[in-house]
C-alpha cells in the first residue's frame, strides 16, 4: 500500500493541478471578454452583439 505521505502528496498535486486549470480557464474567459472576442459563446450560448 502507498504510504500516507504519498497519498497526501498525490491529493495535494491533484488539487493544485485542478485549481491551476480553473485559473487558466478563468483567465482565458476574462481575456476573451476584455478583447471583445466571443470565446464566451463556446461556454455560454449568449446572443452576440452586433459590432
Short mmCIF file of C-alpha atoms in Angstrom, two decimals:
data_model
loop_
_atom_site.label_atom_id
_atom_site.label_comp_id
_atom_site.label_asym_id
_atom_site.label_seq_id
_atom_site.Cartn_x
_atom_site.Cartn_y
_atom_site.Cartn_z
CA UNK A 1 0.00 0.00 0.00
CA UNK A 2 1.07 3.57 -0.54
CA UNK A 3 2.33 5.48 2.47
CA UNK A 4 0.21 8.33 3.92
CA UNK A 5 2.85 10.77 2.69
CA UNK A 6 2.49 9.55 -0.90
CA UNK A 7 -1.30 9.70 -0.67
CA UNK A 8 -1.17 13.23 0.73
CA UNK A 9 1.27 14.32 -1.98
CA UNK A 10 -0.95 12.84 -4.70
CA UNK A 11 -4.03 14.56 -3.30
CA UNK A 12 -2.20 17.87 -2.99
CA UNK A 13 -0.80 17.69 -6.53
CA UNK A 14 -4.22 16.74 -7.90
CA UNK A 15 -5.95 19.57 -6.04
CA UNK A 16 -3.30 22.10 -7.07
CA UNK A 17 -3.47 20.95 -10.69
CA UNK A 18 -7.27 21.25 -10.71
CA UNK A 19 -7.08 24.72 -9.13
CA UNK A 20 -4.44 25.82 -11.64
CA UNK A 21 -6.59 24.53 -14.51
CA UNK A 22 -9.54 26.56 -13.25
CA UNK A 23 -7.32 29.65 -13.08
CA UNK A 24 -6.27 29.11 -16.71
CA UNK A 25 -9.91 28.76 -17.82
CA UNK A 26 -10.96 31.89 -15.91
CA UNK A 27 -8.04 33.89 -17.32
CA UNK A 28 -8.91 32.72 -20.84
CA UNK A 29 -12.55 33.75 -20.49
CA UNK A 30 -11.65 37.12 -18.98
CA UNK A 31 -9.05 37.86 -21.65
CA UNK A 32 -11.57 37.00 -24.37
CA UNK A 33 -14.19 39.29 -22.84
CA UNK A 34 -11.68 42.12 -22.48
CA UNK A 35 -10.68 41.77 -26.14
CA UNK A 36 -14.40 41.57 -27.02
CA UNK A 37 -13.82 38.22 -28.70
CA UNK A 38 -16.81 35.95 -28.29
CA UNK A 39 -14.97 33.00 -26.76
CA UNK A 40 -17.62 33.03 -24.04
CA UNK A 41 -20.17 31.76 -26.59
CA UNK A 42 -18.28 28.46 -26.54
CA UNK A 43 -19.18 28.06 -22.86
CA UNK A 44 -22.35 30.14 -22.57
CA UNK A 45 -24.59 30.33 -25.68
CA UNK A 46 -25.41 34.03 -25.46
CA UNK A 47 -26.62 36.12 -28.40
CA UNK A 48 -23.72 38.01 -29.98
CA UNK A 49 -23.86 41.78 -30.04
CA UNK A 50 -23.70 43.42 -33.45
CA UNK A 51 -20.44 45.33 -33.64
#
